[in-house]
Coordinates of C-alpha atoms and ligand atoms in Angstrom, one line a residue:
X139 CA -19.3 1.7 9.9
X140 CA -15.6 0.9 9.1
X141 CA -12.5 2.4 10.7
X142 CA -10.6 2.7 7.4
X143 CA -11.8 3.0 3.8
X144 CA -9.1 1.9 1.4
X145 CA -9.8 2.9 -2.2
X146 CA -7.5 1.3 -4.8
X147 CA -6.2 -1.6 -6.8
X148 CA -6.1 -5.4 -6.5
X149 CA -3.9 -7.7 -8.5
X150 CA -3.5 -11.5 -8.9
X151 CA 0.2 -12.2 -8.9
X152 CA 1.4 -15.0 -11.2
X153 CA 5.1 -15.5 -10.3
X154 CA 7.4 -17.7 -12.3
X155 CA 10.9 -18.3 -11.0
X156 CA 13.3 -18.7 -14.0
X157 CA 16.8 -19.9 -14.4
X158 CA 17.0 -17.6 -17.5
X159 CA 14.5 -15.7 -19.6
X160 CA 13.6 -17.2 -23.0
X161 CA 14.7 -15.2 -26.0
X162 CA 12.2 -14.5 -28.8
X163 CA 10.7 -17.6 -30.2
X164 CA 12.2 -19.8 -27.6
X165 CA 10.5 -22.0 -24.9
X166 CA 12.4 -22.7 -21.7
X167 CA 11.4 -24.7 -18.7
X168 CA 11.2 -22.8 -15.4
X169 CA 11.6 -24.5 -12.1
X170 CA 8.9 -22.9 -9.9
X171 CA 5.6 -21.1 -10.1
X172 CA 3.5 -19.4 -7.4
X173 CA 0.2 -17.5 -7.3
X174 CA -0.6 -14.9 -4.7
X175 CA -2.7 -11.9 -3.9
X176 CA -1.3 -8.4 -4.4
X177 CA -2.1 -4.9 -5.7
X178 CA -1.2 -1.9 -3.5
X179 CA -4.8 -1.2 -2.4
X180 CA -5.5 -4.8 -1.5
X181 CA -2.2 -5.2 0.4
X182 CA -2.8 -2.2 2.5
X183 CA -6.4 -3.2 3.2
X184 CA -5.3 -6.7 4.2
X185 CA -2.5 -5.5 6.5
X186 CA -5.0 -3.2 8.4
X187 CA -7.7 -5.9 8.5
X188 CA -5.2 -8.6 9.8
X189 CA -4.3 -6.3 12.7
X190 CA -8.0 -6.1 13.6
X191 CA -9.3 -2.9 11.9
X192 CA -12.8 -2.8 10.4
X193 CA -11.9 -2.2 6.7
X194 CA -14.0 -1.2 3.7
X195 CA -12.2 -1.8 0.5
X196 CA -13.5 0.0 -2.6
X197 CA -12.1 -1.8 -5.6
X198 CA -13.1 -3.7 -8.8
X199 CA -12.5 -7.4 -9.5
X200 CA -13.2 -9.1 -12.9
X201 CA -15.9 -11.6 -13.6
X202 CA -13.4 -14.5 -13.7
X203 CA -11.8 -17.1 -11.5
X204 CA -9.2 -14.7 -10.2
X205 CA -11.9 -12.3 -9.2
X206 CA -13.8 -15.1 -7.3
X207 CA -10.6 -15.9 -5.4
X208 CA -10.0 -12.3 -4.6
X209 CA -13.5 -12.0 -3.1
X210 CA -12.8 -15.1 -1.0
X211 CA -9.5 -13.6 0.2
X212 CA -11.2 -10.4 1.4
X213 CA -14.0 -12.4 3.1
X214 CA -11.6 -14.7 4.9
X215 CA -9.6 -11.6 6.1
X216 CA -12.7 -9.9 7.5
X217 CA -12.9 -7.2 4.8
X218 CA -16.4 -6.0 4.1
X219 CA -17.8 -6.9 0.7
X220 CA -19.9 -3.8 0.1
X221 CA -17.1 -1.8 -1.5
X222 CA -16.1 -4.5 -4.0
X223 CA -17.5 -4.1 -7.5
X224 CA -17.5 -6.9 -10.1
X225 CA -16.7 -5.6 -13.7
X226 CA -17.0 -7.5 -17.0
X227 CA -13.7 -8.8 -18.3
X228 CA -10.5 -9.9 -16.6
X229 CA -9.3 -9.1 -13.1
X230 CA -6.1 -7.2 -12.6
X231 CA -3.2 -9.6 -13.0
X232 CA 0.6 -9.3 -12.7
X233 CA 2.8 -11.9 -14.4
X234 CA 6.1 -11.7 -12.6
X235 CA 9.4 -13.3 -13.6
X236 CA 12.1 -13.7 -10.9
X237 CA 15.6 -14.8 -11.9
X238 CA 18.2 -16.6 -9.8
X239 CA 19.7 -13.4 -8.5
X240 CA 16.2 -12.3 -7.2
X241 CA 15.8 -9.5 -9.9
X242 CA 12.3 -9.3 -11.3
X243 CA 10.5 -8.3 -14.4
X244 CA 6.8 -7.5 -13.9
X245 CA 3.9 -7.0 -16.4
X246 CA 0.8 -5.3 -15.0
X247 CA -2.5 -5.9 -16.7
X248 CA -4.8 -3.5 -14.9
X249 CA -8.0 -5.3 -16.1
X250 CA -11.0 -4.5 -13.8
X251 CA -9.0 -1.8 -11.9
X252 CA -9.4 0.4 -14.9
X253 CA -13.1 0.5 -14.2
X254 CA -12.7 2.1 -10.8
X255 CA -13.7 5.4 -12.3
X256 CA -14.9 8.5 -10.5
X257 CA -18.5 7.5 -11.4
X258 CA -17.9 3.9 -10.1
X259 CA -16.6 5.5 -6.9
X260 CA -19.8 7.6 -6.6
X261 CA -21.8 4.4 -6.4
X262 CA -19.9 3.4 -3.2
X263 CA -19.3 6.8 -1.7
X264 CA -21.6 6.3 1.3
X265 CA -19.0 3.8 2.6
X266 CA -16.6 6.7 3.2
X267 CA -18.9 8.4 5.7
X268 CA -18.0 7.8 9.3
X269 CA -14.6 6.3 8.5
X270 CA -11.6 7.6 10.5
X271 CA -9.3 7.6 7.5
X272 CA -9.4 7.1 3.7
X273 CA -6.3 5.5 2.3
X274 CA -5.2 6.0 -1.4
X275 CA -2.4 4.8 -3.6
X276 CA -1.7 5.4 -7.4
X277 CA -2.5 2.1 -9.2
X278 CA -5.9 3.5 -10.2
X279 CA -6.7 6.6 -12.3
X280 CA -5.5 9.9 -10.7
X281 CA -9.0 11.3 -11.5
X282 CA -10.5 8.7 -9.2
X283 CA -8.1 9.6 -6.4
X284 CA -8.9 13.3 -6.9
X285 CA -12.6 12.5 -6.6
X286 CA -11.9 10.4 -3.5
X287 CA -10.1 13.4 -1.9
X288 CA -13.2 15.6 -2.8
X289 CA -15.6 13.1 -1.3
X290 CA -13.5 12.6 1.8
X291 CA -13.5 16.4 2.3
X292 CA -17.3 16.4 2.0
X293 CA -17.6 13.8 4.7
X294 CA -14.9 15.3 6.9
X295 CA -12.7 12.3 6.7
X296 CA -8.9 12.7 6.6
X297 CA -6.9 11.2 3.7
X298 CA -3.6 9.3 3.6
X299 CA -2.2 9.3 0.1
X300 CA 0.6 6.9 -0.7
X301 CA 1.8 8.1 -4.2
X302 CA 3.0 4.7 -5.4
X303 CA 3.9 4.0 -8.1
X304 CA 5.3 7.5 -8.8
X305 CA 3.4 9.6 -11.3
X306 CA 4.7 12.9 -12.7
X307 CA 1.2 14.1 -13.4
X308 CA 0.1 14.1 -9.8
X309 CA -1.6 17.5 -9.2
X310 CA 0.1 19.3 -6.2
X311 CA -3.2 21.1 -5.5
X312 CA -4.7 17.8 -4.4
X313 CA -1.6 16.7 -2.6
X314 CA -1.8 19.8 -0.4
X315 CA -5.4 18.8 0.6
X316 CA -4.4 15.4 2.3
X317 CA -3.7 14.9 6.0
X318 CA -0.9 12.4 5.4
X319 CA 1.2 12.2 2.3
X320 CA 3.4 9.1 2.4
X321 CA 5.9 8.7 -0.4
X322 CA 9.1 6.7 -0.5
X323 CA 12.3 8.5 -1.4
X324 CA 11.9 8.1 -5.1
X325 CA 8.3 9.2 -5.2
X326 CA 9.2 12.3 -3.1
X327 CA 11.9 13.2 -5.6
X328 CA 9.5 12.7 -8.6
X329 CA 6.9 15.0 -7.1
X330 CA 9.1 17.8 -5.8
X331 CA 11.8 17.6 -8.5
X332 CA 14.3 17.8 -5.6
X333 CA 17.1 15.3 -4.8
X334 CA 16.4 12.8 -2.0
X335 CA 19.8 11.0 -1.8
X336 CA 20.6 12.0 1.7
X337 CA 18.6 12.5 4.9
X338 CA 19.1 16.3 4.7
X339 CA 17.8 16.3 1.1
X340 CA 14.8 14.2 2.1
X341 CA 14.0 16.7 4.9
X342 CA 14.3 19.7 2.6
X343 CA 12.0 18.0 0.0
X344 CA 9.5 17.1 2.7
X345 CA 9.5 20.6 4.2
X346 CA 8.8 22.0 0.7
X347 CA 5.6 20.0 0.6
X348 CA 4.6 20.9 4.1
X349 CA 5.0 24.6 3.2
X350 CA 2.7 23.9 0.3
X351 CA -0.1 22.7 2.6
X352 CA 0.4 19.0 3.3
X353 CA -0.4 18.3 7.0
X354 CA 2.0 15.5 7.6
X355 CA 4.8 14.1 5.4
X356 CA 5.8 10.5 6.1
X357 CA 8.7 9.3 4.0
X358 CA 9.5 5.6 4.0
X359 CA 13.2 4.9 3.5
X360 CA 13.6 1.1 3.4
X361 CA 16.2 -0.2 5.8
X362 CA 16.7 3.4 7.1
X363 CA 13.2 3.5 8.6
X364 CA 10.7 6.4 8.2
X365 CA 10.8 10.2 8.6
X366 CA 7.8 12.3 9.8
X367 CA 7.7 16.0 9.0
X368 CA 4.9 18.4 9.8
X369 CA 4.7 22.1 10.3
X370 CA 6.1 21.9 13.9
X371 CA 7.7 18.5 14.1
X372 CA 10.4 16.4 12.6
X373 CA 11.0 12.8 13.7
X374 CA 13.2 10.1 12.4
X375 CA 12.0 6.6 13.3
X376 CA 14.9 4.2 12.6
X377 CA 14.1 0.8 11.1
X378 CA 14.0 -2.3 13.2
X379 CA 17.1 -4.3 12.5
X380 CA 16.1 -7.6 10.9
X381 CA 17.5 -10.1 8.3
X382 CA 15.5 -9.1 5.2
X383 CA 14.7 -12.0 2.8
X384 CA 12.1 -10.3 0.6
X385 CA 11.2 -6.6 0.8
X386 CA 8.3 -6.8 -1.7
X387 CA 5.2 -5.1 -0.3
X388 CA 7.1 -3.6 2.7
X389 CA 5.7 -0.2 1.8
X390 CA 2.2 -1.5 1.8
X391 CA 2.7 -3.3 5.1
X392 CA 3.9 0.0 6.6
X393 CA 1.0 2.1 5.2
X394 CA -1.7 -0.4 6.1
X395 CA -0.4 -1.0 9.6
X396 CA 0.1 2.8 10.2
X397 CA -3.5 3.4 9.2
X398 CA -4.6 0.7 11.7
X399 CA -2.6 2.1 14.6
X400 CA -3.4 5.7 13.9
X401 CA -7.2 5.0 13.6
X402 CA -7.0 3.0 16.8
X403 CA -6.1 6.2 18.5
X404 CA -2.3 6.1 18.7
X405 CA -0.4 9.4 18.2
X406 CA 1.7 9.7 15.0
X407 CA 5.1 8.8 16.6
X408 CA 3.7 5.7 18.2
X409 CA 1.8 4.6 15.1
X410 CA 5.0 5.1 13.1
X411 CA 7.1 3.1 15.4
X412 CA 4.5 0.2 15.4
X413 CA 4.3 0.4 11.6
X414 CA 8.1 0.2 11.3
X415 CA 8.0 -3.0 13.4
X416 CA 5.1 -4.5 11.4
X417 CA 6.9 -3.7 8.1
X418 CA 10.2 -5.1 9.4
X419 CA 8.5 -8.4 10.2
X420 CA 7.0 -8.5 6.7
X421 CA 10.5 -8.3 5.1
X422 CA 11.7 -11.4 7.1
X423 CA 9.1 -13.5 5.2
X424 CA 8.8 -14.3 1.5
X425 CA 5.8 -12.9 -0.5
X426 CA 3.5 -9.9 -0.2
X427 CA 0.2 -10.4 1.7
X428 CA 1.5 -13.9 2.7
X429 CA 4.2 -12.1 4.8
X430 CA 1.7 -9.9 6.8
X431 CA 1.1 -11.2 10.3
X432 CA -2.2 -11.1 12.1
X433 CA -2.5 -9.4 15.5
X434 CA -2.3 -12.8 17.2
X435 CA 0.8 -13.8 15.2
X436 CA 2.4 -10.4 15.9
X437 CA 1.9 -10.8 19.7
X438 CA 3.5 -14.3 19.5
X439 CA 6.5 -12.9 17.6
X440 CA 7.0 -10.0 20.0
X441 CA 6.7 -12.4 22.9
X442 CA 9.4 -14.7 21.3
X443 CA 11.7 -11.6 21.0
X444 CA 11.2 -10.7 24.7
X445 CA 11.9 -14.3 25.8
X446 CA 14.9 -14.6 23.5
Ligands
ATP608 P1 7.8 -1.6 -1.8 O1 7.5 -0.7 -3.0 O2 8.8 -2.7 -2.0 O3 6.6 -2.0 -1.1 P2 8.6 1.0 -0.6 O4 9.8 1.5 -1.3 O5 7.3 1.6 -0.8 O6 8.6 -0.6 -0.8 P3 10.3 1.0 1.7 O7 10.6 2.4 2.0 O8 11.3 0.2 1.0 O9 8.9 1.0 1.0 O10 9.9 0.3 3.1 C1 8.8 0.6 3.8 C2 9.1 0.4 5.3 O11 9.4 -1.0 5.5 C3 10.3 1.1 5.8 O12 10.0 2.4 6.2 C4 10.7 0.2 7.0 O13 9.8 0.5 8.1 C5 10.4 -1.2 6.5 N1 11.5 -1.8 5.9 C6 11.8 -1.9 4.6 N2 13.0 -2.5 4.4 C7 13.5 -2.9 5.6 C8 14.6 -3.5 6.1 N3 15.6 -4.0 5.2 N4 14.8 -3.7 7.4 C9 13.8 -3.3 8.3 N5 12.7 -2.6 7.9 C10 12.5 -2.4 6.6

């Protein structure tokens, strides 16, 4: 039985660093290329597994070389294979182009992720039973997430929904059924239609959702940290001050590590403060999953800080 069941996407990232983008019909030489594992579901599953959680990951990879490498990545990070389906056709891939100022242009080919339908989830639903938390994001069909929320309710398992990327069509009735709703500032604004430019505005938007039934609102606010709002609590957990070099995947590091600490029995404030620290470390390193420390690495890093 797993501690955490993550249901969601996986992507194979193909990153080209360019001096400039080619115009139509032109070929230009680019200085650097990197491949890496990504996808919000996969990132969150990997963060929790690296910290030592038993993780089930319900996802779909393609019957291709990228899918084979994804399977090996999950195996080597200790994620159980039972939840991973293999679909005909291509895996999810993300060709990414990063220019010299660090700005990026990203294409998403969902590939096998599109086949994670409610029916495909039903084939794996037994894996949810006995988990302490189901973790969802929005890179798969909303209908599949809605079905996941229904199944989790059947099994009595709380749900954490990270509504990323933002989707206007997200049904508030389902949002009100989750234990943890964890948007960033932009996603919170999209769902509530309320401004989230200042801390007071974020609090008001979060309160609005709590009034509509969400148990706990956790708003990630980048370098400003995270805010927790529930019916009777409000807590700002300031970010750990670090020199950020690459914030890609910080949100996933935060969600995956929060899921780990919470299901290990920490209370919400402690789990949030540990997740803040884990995500802060991830922004000091380049890459997405590559930047996520294991429990052993984390201990070494914390020890270095104490000794410094
Ligand atoms: P992404 O989509 O890039 O993964 P996000 O918008 O979902 O990110 P953020 O709110 O930017 O997520 O960041 C998530 C968490 O990561 C923050 O709540 C904070 O704990 C940590 N974090 C992000 N940026 C910084 C930073 N510059 N310094 C310290 N911690 C950071």
